[in-house]
mmCIF file of C-alpha atoms and ligand atoms in Angstrom:
data_model
loop_
_atom_site.group_PDB
_atom_site.id
_atom_site.type_symbol
_atom_site.label_atom_id
_atom_site.label_comp_id
_atom_site.label_asym_id
_atom_site.label_seq_id
_atom_site.Cartn_x
_atom_site.Cartn_y
_atom_site.Cartn_z
ATOM 1 C CA MET A 245 -36.954 19.180 -15.632
ATOM 2 C CA GLU A 246 -33.200 20.040 -15.728
ATOM 3 C CA ALA A 247 -32.527 17.429 -12.965
ATOM 4 C CA VAL A 248 -34.489 14.567 -15.159
ATOM 5 C CA THR A 249 -32.437 15.535 -18.391
ATOM 6 C CA ARG A 250 -29.174 15.380 -16.253
ATOM 7 C CA ASN A 251 -30.027 12.007 -14.915
ATOM 8 C CA PHE A 252 -30.612 10.790 -18.362
ATOM 9 C CA PHE A 253 -27.617 11.598 -19.782
ATOM 10 C CA LEU A 254 -25.939 10.692 -16.255
ATOM 11 C CA CYS A 255 -27.530 6.933 -16.855
ATOM 12 C CA LEU A 256 -26.618 6.589 -20.006
ATOM 13 C CA SER A 257 -22.924 7.590 -19.589
ATOM 14 C CA LYS A 258 -22.421 4.314 -17.527
ATOM 15 C CA ASN A 259 -23.837 2.099 -20.679
ATOM 16 C CA ASN A 260 -20.813 0.129 -22.083
ATOM 17 C CA TRP A 261 -22.774 -1.174 -24.884
ATOM 18 C CA LEU A 262 -23.714 2.384 -26.142
ATOM 19 C CA ASN A 263 -19.806 2.955 -25.674
ATOM 20 C CA GLN A 264 -18.735 0.030 -27.894
ATOM 21 C CA VAL A 265 -21.361 1.247 -30.627
ATOM 22 C CA ALA A 266 -19.918 5.250 -30.328
ATOM 23 C CA ARG A 267 -16.371 3.548 -30.487
ATOM 24 C CA LYS A 268 -17.562 1.674 -33.668
ATOM 25 C CA ARG A 269 -19.188 4.861 -35.343
ATOM 26 C CA GLY A 270 -16.144 6.611 -34.883
ATOM 27 C CA SER A 271 -15.082 10.167 -32.890
ATOM 28 C CA GLY A 272 -15.671 11.937 -36.382
ATOM 29 C CA ILE A 273 -18.650 14.045 -34.999
ATOM 30 C CA VAL A 274 -16.640 15.203 -31.811
ATOM 31 C CA THR A 275 -12.913 15.531 -33.088
ATOM 32 C CA GLY A 276 -11.662 19.339 -32.965
ATOM 33 C CA LYS A 277 -15.068 20.206 -31.284
ATOM 34 C CA ILE A 278 -14.468 18.594 -27.765
ATOM 35 C CA ILE A 279 -11.840 16.055 -28.150
ATOM 36 C CA ALA A 280 -8.606 16.480 -30.080
ATOM 37 C CA GLY A 281 -8.235 13.249 -31.750
ATOM 38 C CA ILE A 282 -8.484 9.487 -31.630
ATOM 39 C CA ASP A 283 -4.836 9.356 -30.649
ATOM 40 C CA PHE A 284 -2.218 11.623 -28.634
ATOM 41 C CA PRO A 285 0.383 11.957 -32.194
ATOM 42 C CA ASN A 286 -2.821 13.238 -33.846
ATOM 43 C CA SER A 287 -3.761 15.734 -31.012
ATOM 44 C CA VAL A 288 -0.235 17.398 -30.808
ATOM 45 C CA GLN A 289 -1.291 19.805 -33.409
ATOM 46 C CA ILE A 290 -4.237 21.251 -31.287
ATOM 47 C CA ILE A 291 -2.018 21.148 -28.169
ATOM 48 C CA LYS A 292 0.662 23.448 -29.763
ATOM 49 C CA GLU A 293 -1.996 26.012 -31.255
ATOM 50 C CA LEU A 294 -3.595 26.242 -27.842
ATOM 51 C CA ASN A 295 -0.136 26.739 -26.066
ATOM 52 C CA ARG A 296 0.759 29.386 -28.784
ATOM 53 C CA LYS A 297 -2.244 31.381 -27.708
ATOM 54 C CA GLY A 298 -1.023 31.139 -24.001
ATOM 55 C CA LEU A 299 -3.100 28.455 -22.996
ATOM 56 C CA SER A 300 -1.529 25.463 -20.879
ATOM 57 C CA THR A 301 -3.158 22.067 -21.309
ATOM 58 C CA THR A 302 -3.599 18.778 -19.590
ATOM 59 C CA VAL A 303 -4.589 16.129 -21.657
ATOM 60 C CA ASP A 304 -6.827 13.266 -20.740
ATOM 61 C CA HIS A 305 -6.735 9.992 -22.604
ATOM 62 C CA LEU A 306 -10.388 9.025 -22.587
ATOM 63 C CA GLY A 307 -11.610 5.474 -21.390
ATOM 64 C CA GLU A 308 -13.151 4.220 -18.082
ATOM 65 C CA PHE A 309 -14.546 1.097 -19.373
ATOM 66 C CA VAL A 310 -11.337 -0.746 -18.348
ATOM 67 C CA HIS A 311 -12.137 -4.417 -17.161
ATOM 68 C CA SER A 312 -9.036 -6.661 -17.648
ATOM 69 C CA LYS A 313 -5.375 -6.413 -16.411
ATOM 70 C CA GLU A 314 -4.006 -6.195 -20.037
ATOM 71 C CA THR A 315 -6.144 -2.705 -21.221
ATOM 72 C CA ALA A 316 -4.982 -1.311 -17.733
ATOM 73 C CA ILE A 317 -1.220 -2.353 -18.647
ATOM 74 C CA ASP A 318 -2.181 -0.716 -22.210
ATOM 75 C CA ARG A 319 -3.173 2.428 -20.788
ATOM 76 C CA THR A 320 -0.279 2.519 -18.462
ATOM 77 C CA LYS A 321 2.253 2.486 -21.596
ATOM 78 C CA GLU A 322 0.231 4.930 -23.360
ATOM 79 C CA ALA A 323 0.339 7.579 -20.699
ATOM 80 C CA ILE A 324 4.213 6.840 -20.515
ATOM 81 C CA GLU A 325 4.127 7.572 -24.252
ATOM 82 C CA THR A 326 2.041 10.581 -23.677
ATOM 83 C CA ILE A 327 4.563 12.146 -21.216
ATOM 84 C CA GLU A 328 7.447 11.329 -23.292
ATOM 85 C CA THR A 329 5.752 13.108 -26.084
ATOM 86 C CA ILE A 330 5.067 16.235 -24.134
ATOM 87 C CA ALA A 331 8.791 16.393 -22.969
ATOM 88 C CA ARG A 332 9.628 15.837 -26.707
ATOM 89 C CA GLU A 333 7.519 18.460 -28.362
ATOM 90 C CA LYS A 334 8.314 20.620 -25.347
ATOM 91 C CA LEU A 335 4.415 21.009 -24.974
ATOM 92 C CA ASP A 336 3.403 23.006 -21.819
ATOM 93 C CA SER A 337 0.705 20.027 -20.536
ATOM 94 C CA HIS A 338 0.334 18.125 -17.744
ATOM 95 C CA ILE A 339 -1.527 15.050 -18.088
ATOM 96 C CA SER A 340 -4.698 13.402 -16.360
ATOM 97 C CA VAL A 341 -5.320 10.041 -15.729
ATOM 98 C CA LYS A 342 -8.701 8.030 -14.549
ATOM 99 C CA MET A 343 -7.822 5.496 -11.941
ATOM 100 C CA THR A 344 -10.252 3.262 -13.373
ATOM 101 C CA SER A 345 -8.469 3.108 -16.791
ATOM 102 C CA LEU A 346 -5.155 1.883 -14.354
ATOM 103 C CA GLY A 347 -7.316 -0.892 -12.993
ATOM 104 C CA LEU A 348 -8.761 0.443 -9.874
ATOM 105 C CA ASP A 349 -11.719 -1.942 -10.255
ATOM 106 C CA ILE A 350 -9.424 -5.115 -10.474
ATOM 107 C CA ASP A 351 -6.391 -4.664 -8.238
ATOM 108 C CA ARG A 352 -5.409 -1.992 -6.235
ATOM 109 C CA ASP A 353 -1.681 -3.346 -6.145
ATOM 110 C CA LEU A 354 -1.976 -3.140 -9.802
ATOM 111 C CA VAL A 355 -2.755 0.421 -9.923
ATOM 112 C CA ILE A 356 -0.139 1.416 -7.637
ATOM 113 C CA ARG A 357 2.547 -0.662 -10.074
ATOM 114 C CA ASN A 358 0.835 1.339 -12.887
ATOM 115 C CA MET A 359 0.780 4.813 -11.205
ATOM 116 C CA THR A 360 4.422 3.804 -9.933
ATOM 117 C CA SER A 361 5.634 3.440 -13.999
ATOM 118 C CA ILE A 362 4.152 6.634 -14.501
ATOM 119 C CA LEU A 363 5.072 8.702 -11.935
ATOM 120 C CA ASP A 364 8.808 7.674 -12.394
ATOM 121 C CA THR A 365 8.405 9.033 -15.992
ATOM 122 C CA ALA A 366 6.810 12.256 -15.096
ATOM 123 C CA GLU A 367 9.272 12.904 -12.443
ATOM 124 C CA LYS A 368 12.119 12.404 -14.963
ATOM 125 C CA HIS A 369 10.689 14.835 -17.669
ATOM 126 C CA GLY A 370 8.774 17.431 -14.893
ATOM 127 C CA VAL A 371 5.487 16.903 -16.017
ATOM 128 C CA MET A 372 2.326 16.725 -13.827
ATOM 129 C CA VAL A 373 0.000 13.919 -13.291
ATOM 130 C CA THR A 374 -3.616 14.884 -11.858
ATOM 131 C CA ILE A 375 -5.826 11.772 -10.983
ATOM 132 C CA ASP A 376 -8.878 12.664 -11.860
ATOM 133 C CA MET A 377 -11.824 12.122 -9.198
ATOM 134 C CA GLU A 378 -14.602 9.551 -10.702
ATOM 135 C CA ASP A 379 -17.681 8.576 -8.618
ATOM 136 C CA GLU A 380 -18.359 8.882 -5.086
ATOM 137 C CA PRO A 381 -17.769 4.838 -4.699
ATOM 138 C CA ARG A 382 -14.321 5.561 -5.634
ATOM 139 C CA CYS A 383 -13.400 8.579 -3.970
ATOM 140 C CA GLU A 384 -11.954 6.951 -0.499
ATOM 141 C CA GLN A 385 -9.624 4.602 -2.554
ATOM 142 C CA THR A 386 -8.524 7.236 -5.039
ATOM 143 C CA LEU A 387 -7.609 9.720 -2.012
ATOM 144 C CA GLU A 388 -5.924 6.890 -0.276
ATOM 145 C CA LEU A 389 -3.890 6.066 -3.287
ATOM 146 C CA PHE A 390 -3.147 9.814 -3.813
ATOM 147 C CA LYS A 391 -1.747 10.171 -0.478
ATOM 148 C CA GLN A 392 0.378 6.916 -0.620
ATOM 149 C CA LEU A 393 1.933 8.186 -4.012
ATOM 150 C CA ARG A 394 2.048 12.170 -2.964
ATOM 151 C CA GLU A 395 4.607 10.649 -0.007
ATOM 152 C CA SER A 396 7.270 9.584 -3.031
ATOM 153 C CA TYR A 397 6.287 12.004 -5.655
ATOM 154 C CA SER A 398 6.080 15.713 -6.066
ATOM 155 C CA CYS A 399 4.475 15.487 -9.602
ATOM 156 C CA VAL A 400 1.020 13.933 -8.649
ATOM 157 C CA SER A 401 -1.973 16.151 -7.766
ATOM 158 C CA THR A 402 -5.623 15.211 -7.615
ATOM 159 C CA VAL A 403 -9.619 16.751 -7.857
ATOM 160 C CA LEU A 404 -11.987 17.430 -4.970
ATOM 161 C CA GLN A 405 -15.723 17.874 -5.958
ATOM 162 C CA ALA A 406 -17.659 20.388 -4.095
ATOM 163 C CA TYR A 407 -21.088 18.277 -4.490
ATOM 164 C CA LEU A 408 -19.621 15.706 -1.859
ATOM 165 C CA TYR A 409 -20.497 16.505 1.795
ATOM 166 C CA ARG A 410 -17.176 14.883 2.777
ATOM 167 C CA THR A 411 -15.083 17.436 0.795
ATOM 168 C CA GLU A 412 -14.366 20.073 3.225
ATOM 169 C CA GLN A 413 -12.910 17.439 5.830
ATOM 170 C CA ASP A 414 -10.674 15.763 2.911
ATOM 171 C CA LEU A 415 -9.297 19.352 1.920
ATOM 172 C CA LYS A 416 -8.536 19.557 5.468
ATOM 173 C CA LYS A 417 -6.704 16.291 5.772
ATOM 174 C CA LEU A 418 -5.080 16.664 1.907
ATOM 175 C CA SER A 419 -3.734 20.484 2.797
ATOM 176 C CA VAL A 420 -0.789 19.051 4.875
ATOM 177 C CA LEU A 421 0.652 17.579 2.035
ATOM 178 C CA LYS A 422 0.572 20.680 0.235
ATOM 179 C CA PRO A 423 -0.593 19.226 -3.242
ATOM 180 C CA PHE A 424 -1.342 20.861 -6.458
ATOM 181 C CA LEU A 425 -5.340 20.711 -6.327
ATOM 182 C CA ARG A 426 -8.046 20.856 -8.773
ATOM 183 C CA LEU A 427 -11.314 21.875 -7.711
ATOM 184 C CA VAL A 428 -14.552 21.028 -9.265
ATOM 185 C CA LYS A 429 -18.135 20.924 -8.842
ATOM 186 C CA GLY A 430 -18.524 17.279 -9.737
ATOM 187 C CA ALA A 431 -19.867 15.331 -12.743
ATOM 188 C CA TYR A 432 -21.081 12.421 -11.505
ATOM 189 C CA LYS A 433 -24.835 11.016 -10.524
ATOM 190 C CA GLU A 434 -25.050 10.976 -6.520
ATOM 191 C CA PRO A 435 -27.388 10.268 -3.988
ATOM 192 C CA ALA A 436 -28.634 12.859 -1.270
ATOM 193 C CA THR A 437 -26.971 10.680 0.960
ATOM 194 C CA VAL A 438 -23.390 11.562 0.170
ATOM 195 C CA ALA A 439 -23.871 14.921 -2.146
ATOM 196 C CA TYR A 440 -25.623 18.174 -2.095
ATOM 197 C CA PRO A 441 -28.898 17.390 -4.354
ATOM 198 C CA ASP A 442 -29.199 21.514 -4.806
ATOM 199 C CA LYS A 443 -27.189 23.553 -7.306
ATOM 200 C CA LYS A 444 -27.115 26.416 -4.974
ATOM 201 C CA ASP A 445 -25.396 24.478 -1.833
ATOM 202 C CA VAL A 446 -22.952 23.048 -4.278
ATOM 203 C CA ASP A 447 -22.006 26.550 -5.394
ATOM 204 C CA ASP A 448 -21.689 27.741 -2.255
ATOM 205 C CA ASN A 449 -19.726 24.836 -0.965
ATOM 206 C CA TYR A 450 -17.533 25.471 -4.037
ATOM 207 C CA LYS A 451 -16.789 29.266 -3.144
ATOM 208 C CA LYS A 452 -15.861 27.810 0.583
ATOM 209 C CA LEU A 453 -13.493 25.287 -0.564
ATOM 210 C CA ILE A 454 -11.926 27.618 -3.279
ATOM 211 C CA ARG A 455 -11.250 29.949 -0.298
ATOM 212 C CA GLN A 456 -10.183 27.146 2.053
ATOM 213 C CA SER A 457 -7.585 25.957 -0.590
ATOM 214 C CA LEU A 458 -6.263 29.660 -0.886
ATOM 215 C CA GLU A 459 -5.801 30.313 2.456
ATOM 216 C CA TYR A 460 -4.255 26.673 3.239
ATOM 217 C CA GLY A 461 -1.536 28.048 0.689
ATOM 218 C CA LEU A 462 -2.247 25.343 -1.871
ATOM 219 C CA TYR A 463 -1.513 26.096 -5.605
ATOM 220 C CA THR A 464 -5.528 25.878 -6.408
ATOM 221 C CA ALA A 465 -6.970 25.113 -9.999
ATOM 222 C CA VAL A 466 -10.732 26.137 -10.150
ATOM 223 C CA ALA A 467 -11.984 24.153 -12.830
ATOM 224 C CA THR A 468 -15.277 25.855 -13.940
ATOM 225 C CA HIS A 469 -17.292 27.280 -16.721
ATOM 226 C CA ASP A 470 -19.540 29.435 -14.243
ATOM 227 C CA ASP A 471 -18.979 33.161 -14.342
ATOM 228 C CA GLU A 472 -19.837 33.655 -10.829
ATOM 229 C CA MET A 473 -17.041 31.371 -9.649
ATOM 230 C CA ILE A 474 -14.262 32.865 -11.826
ATOM 231 C CA GLY A 475 -15.800 36.264 -10.519
ATOM 232 C CA TYR A 476 -15.257 35.321 -7.092
ATOM 233 C CA THR A 477 -11.998 33.654 -7.279
ATOM 234 C CA LYS A 478 -10.637 36.883 -8.956
ATOM 235 C CA GLU A 479 -12.388 39.275 -6.137
ATOM 236 C CA LEU A 480 -10.872 36.783 -3.201
ATOM 237 C CA ALA A 481 -7.584 36.566 -4.538
ATOM 238 C CA GLU A 482 -7.208 40.349 -4.551
ATOM 239 C CA LYS A 483 -8.727 40.631 -1.015
ATOM 240 C CA LEU A 484 -6.463 38.072 0.294
ATOM 241 C CA LYS A 485 -3.298 39.365 -1.601
ATOM 242 C CA ILE A 486 -3.414 35.775 -3.210
ATOM 243 C CA PRO A 487 -0.597 35.937 -6.032
ATOM 244 C CA ASN A 488 -1.700 35.060 -9.623
ATOM 245 C CA ASP A 489 0.993 32.325 -9.235
ATOM 246 C CA GLN A 490 -1.074 30.672 -6.861
ATOM 247 C CA PHE A 491 -3.916 29.841 -8.764
ATOM 248 C CA GLU A 492 -4.990 29.018 -12.206
ATOM 249 C CA PHE A 493 -8.093 28.626 -14.037
ATOM 250 C CA GLN A 494 -8.987 25.289 -15.926
ATOM 251 C CA MET A 495 -11.997 24.659 -18.408
ATOM 252 C CA LEU A 496 -12.768 22.023 -20.920
ATOM 253 C CA TYR A 497 -11.434 21.742 -24.305
ATOM 254 C CA GLY A 498 -14.431 23.485 -26.958
ATOM 255 C CA MET A 499 -15.971 25.196 -24.014
ATOM 256 C CA ARG A 500 -16.241 29.055 -23.268
ATOM 257 C CA SER A 501 -12.896 29.631 -25.836
ATOM 258 C CA LYS A 502 -13.359 33.232 -25.643
ATOM 259 C CA THR A 503 -13.778 33.525 -21.987
ATOM 260 C CA GLN A 504 -10.243 31.448 -22.010
ATOM 261 C CA MET A 505 -8.774 33.814 -23.908
ATOM 262 C CA GLU A 506 -10.027 36.728 -21.909
ATOM 263 C CA LEU A 507 -8.518 35.549 -18.976
ATOM 264 C CA VAL A 508 -5.157 34.671 -20.464
ATOM 265 C CA GLU A 509 -5.278 38.232 -21.518
ATOM 266 C CA GLN A 510 -6.300 39.400 -18.164
ATOM 267 C CA GLY A 511 -3.146 37.894 -17.000
ATOM 268 C CA TYR A 512 -4.401 34.629 -15.457
ATOM 269 C CA LYS A 513 -3.264 31.506 -15.823
ATOM 270 C CA MET A 514 -5.805 29.339 -17.932
ATOM 271 C CA ARG A 515 -5.463 25.373 -18.457
ATOM 272 C CA VAL A 516 -7.572 23.588 -20.865
ATOM 273 C CA TYR A 517 -8.395 20.043 -20.346
ATOM 274 C CA VAL A 518 -7.855 18.479 -23.951
ATOM 275 C CA PRO A 519 -9.144 14.772 -24.313
ATOM 276 C CA TYR A 520 -8.128 12.369 -26.981
ATOM 277 C CA GLY A 521 -9.291 8.678 -27.664
ATOM 278 C CA ARG A 522 -11.794 6.354 -29.251
ATOM 279 C CA ASP A 523 -13.684 5.924 -26.089
ATOM 280 C CA TRP A 524 -15.540 9.639 -26.315
ATOM 281 C CA TYR A 525 -18.795 8.350 -25.092
ATOM 282 C CA GLY A 526 -18.921 8.723 -21.373
ATOM 283 C CA TYR A 527 -17.299 12.003 -21.340
ATOM 284 C CA PHE A 528 -19.720 13.226 -24.113
ATOM 285 C CA MET A 529 -22.617 12.257 -21.913
ATOM 286 C CA ARG A 530 -21.540 13.800 -18.822
ATOM 287 C CA ARG A 531 -20.992 17.158 -21.090
ATOM 288 C CA LEU A 532 -24.475 16.797 -22.224
ATOM 289 C CA ALA A 533 -25.744 16.037 -18.773
ATOM 290 C CA GLU A 534 -24.159 19.634 -17.613
ATOM 291 C CA ARG A 535 -25.431 21.388 -20.614
ATOM 292 C CA PRO A 536 -27.040 20.085 -23.560
ATOM 293 C CA ALA A 537 -26.748 23.892 -25.209
ATOM 294 C CA ASN A 538 -22.837 23.496 -25.065
ATOM 295 C CA ILE A 539 -22.753 20.757 -27.506
ATOM 296 C CA SER A 540 -26.039 20.734 -29.504
ATOM 297 C CA PHE A 541 -24.026 20.705 -32.712
ATOM 298 C CA ALA A 542 -22.320 17.787 -32.084
ATOM 299 C CA PHE A 543 -25.717 15.977 -30.711
ATOM 300 C CA LYS A 544 -27.271 16.678 -34.126
ATOM 301 C CA GLY A 545 -24.613 14.994 -35.671
ATOM 302 C CA LEU A 546 -25.249 11.761 -33.507
ATOM 303 C CA VAL A 547 -28.571 11.069 -34.071
ATOM 304 C CA LYS A 548 -28.171 12.187 -38.133
ATOM 305 C CA LYS A 549 -27.407 9.556 -40.141
HETATM 306 P P1 FDA B 828 -22.305 24.517 -14.128
HETATM 307 O O1 FDA B 828 -22.543 23.623 -15.189
HETATM 308 O O2 FDA B 828 -22.495 24.533 -12.890
HETATM 309 O O3 FDA B 828 -22.675 25.717 -14.769
HETATM 310 C C1 FDA B 828 -22.880 26.776 -14.116
HETATM 311 C C2 FDA B 828 -23.374 28.245 -14.931
HETATM 312 O O4 FDA B 828 -21.781 28.491 -15.751
HETATM 313 C C3 FDA B 828 -24.079 27.834 -16.072
HETATM 314 O O5 FDA B 828 -25.581 28.204 -15.636
HETATM 315 C C4 FDA B 828 -23.778 28.919 -17.131
HETATM 316 O O6 FDA B 828 -24.150 30.208 -16.834
HETATM 317 C C5 FDA B 828 -22.357 28.762 -16.792
HETATM 318 N N1 FDA B 828 -21.626 28.003 -18.185
HETATM 319 C C6 FDA B 828 -21.533 26.672 -17.570
HETATM 320 N N2 FDA B 828 -20.936 25.996 -18.772
HETATM 321 C C7 FDA B 828 -21.039 27.004 -19.740
HETATM 322 C C8 FDA B 828 -20.607 27.233 -21.332
HETATM 323 N N3 FDA B 828 -20.027 26.420 -21.798
HETATM 324 N N4 FDA B 828 -20.670 28.401 -21.757
HETATM 325 C C9 FDA B 828 -21.441 29.658 -21.155
HETATM 326 N N5 FDA B 828 -21.886 29.251 -19.810
HETATM 327 C C10 FDA B 828 -21.544 28.366 -19.335
HETATM 328 N N6 FDA B 828 -15.724 16.385 -12.753
HETATM 329 C C11 FDA B 828 -15.264 15.591 -11.754
HETATM 330 O O7 FDA B 828 -16.252 15.109 -11.475
HETATM 331 N N7 FDA B 828 -14.239 14.886 -11.650
HETATM 332 C C12 FDA B 828 -13.142 15.626 -12.298
HETATM 333 O O8 FDA B 828 -12.055 14.877 -12.422
HETATM 334 C C13 FDA B 828 -13.434 16.727 -13.074
HETATM 335 N N8 FDA B 828 -12.444 17.150 -13.901
HETATM 336 C C14 FDA B 828 -12.841 18.513 -14.612
HETATM 337 C C15 FDA B 828 -11.785 19.351 -15.110
HETATM 338 C C16 FDA B 828 -11.763 20.486 -15.727
HETATM 339 C C17 FDA B 828 -10.740 21.342 -16.316
HETATM 340 C C18 FDA B 828 -13.091 20.788 -15.786
HETATM 341 C C19 FDA B 828 -13.525 22.292 -16.294
HETATM 342 C C20 FDA B 828 -14.052 20.004 -14.969
HETATM 343 C C21 FDA B 828 -14.133 18.757 -14.699
HETATM 344 N N9 FDA B 828 -15.091 18.159 -13.791
HETATM 345 C C22 FDA B 828 -14.451 17.206 -13.099
HETATM 346 C C23 FDA B 828 -16.225 18.483 -14.425
HETATM 347 C C24 FDA B 828 -17.273 19.227 -13.245
HETATM 348 O O9 FDA B 828 -17.460 18.639 -12.380
HETATM 349 C C25 FDA B 828 -18.434 20.113 -13.706
HETATM 350 O O10 FDA B 828 -19.257 18.990 -13.841
HETATM 351 C C26 FDA B 828 -18.373 20.813 -14.925
HETATM 352 O O11 FDA B 828 -17.223 21.607 -14.748
HETATM 353 C C27 FDA B 828 -19.751 21.884 -15.057
HETATM 354 O O12 FDA B 828 -19.512 22.513 -13.787
HETATM 355 P P2 FDA B 828 -19.144 24.017 -14.206
HETATM 356 O O13 FDA B 828 -18.865 24.785 -12.587
HETATM 357 O O14 FDA B 828 -18.272 24.142 -15.417
HETATM 358 O O15 FDA B 828 -20.491 25.029 -14.170
#
């Protein structure tokens, strides 16, 4: 049943028509709950408040349904403005970007040009830019882009997904570049030909990747809400004598806020992924797929008139 619900919401997350409906309806039901605001200026106060509590952030301008060059260029300008605002407001924040929103499905050279403009600004202001990982058909291209950009920029990082069979090999290949890496379980609907269908196998692989990443000496962001994975990381770090400044925990804005604060109080670095923007629909559906209970409050608001 769990798998059926998950697949149902993941299928809905890809529906551009429903995205347009949700966009028109506005983001009132999710703002301040799982997204910070409709634009970055409107989100700054929330980020300042998180920073004040000792939580670092990474901000994400939501929007995966980008099919024109003009929109991809607009997204690039917005990312640059966001980095400039982070620097001006002295926020403790990275930014996260999706290659599809910068034109991956349109033209590879366009993405390189867009990312180069973003990374020039990021390097100037010392802001890290993390390339989120999307669905499997885009994984190879995304990693190739990352490797190319990493040759010129130290402020670029990316994400590896534990549900993919290929990830252990990807981690090994990337480790020579000594990147900042975010490890996640994986949020998309993938076939058994490329991804572990069973949660237990995903969890086992996730633990294996955390261990390997730390042993390779990489700065590792363990992005999960799962107590078992958090406990595993803490124990492992102690056992392998990995200092607290070689890894961090990451969670999504609005999820497990109490646990986030407990980790800060225990002396761990904790980064909150803060989405903002009008295209909240796909993100919202993926969160429903993971754990409907998390955001049932907002779901009630969505179906009620
Ligand atoms: P999972 O959903 O496997 O749940 C495991 C257990 O954790 C649950 O059974 C429950 O006990 C507990 N739990 C989970 N959520 C809880 C909650 N809110 N409250 C209480 N208990 C809870 N994916 C991707 O494909 N590409 C990407 O770039 C990213 N980026 C990203 C950044 C950050 C900061 C995070 C946290 C996540 C991502 N993801 C992602 C999403 C990721 O792949 C994954 O889908 C979700 O994090 C859900 O998996 P978890 O590991 O959190 O726990």
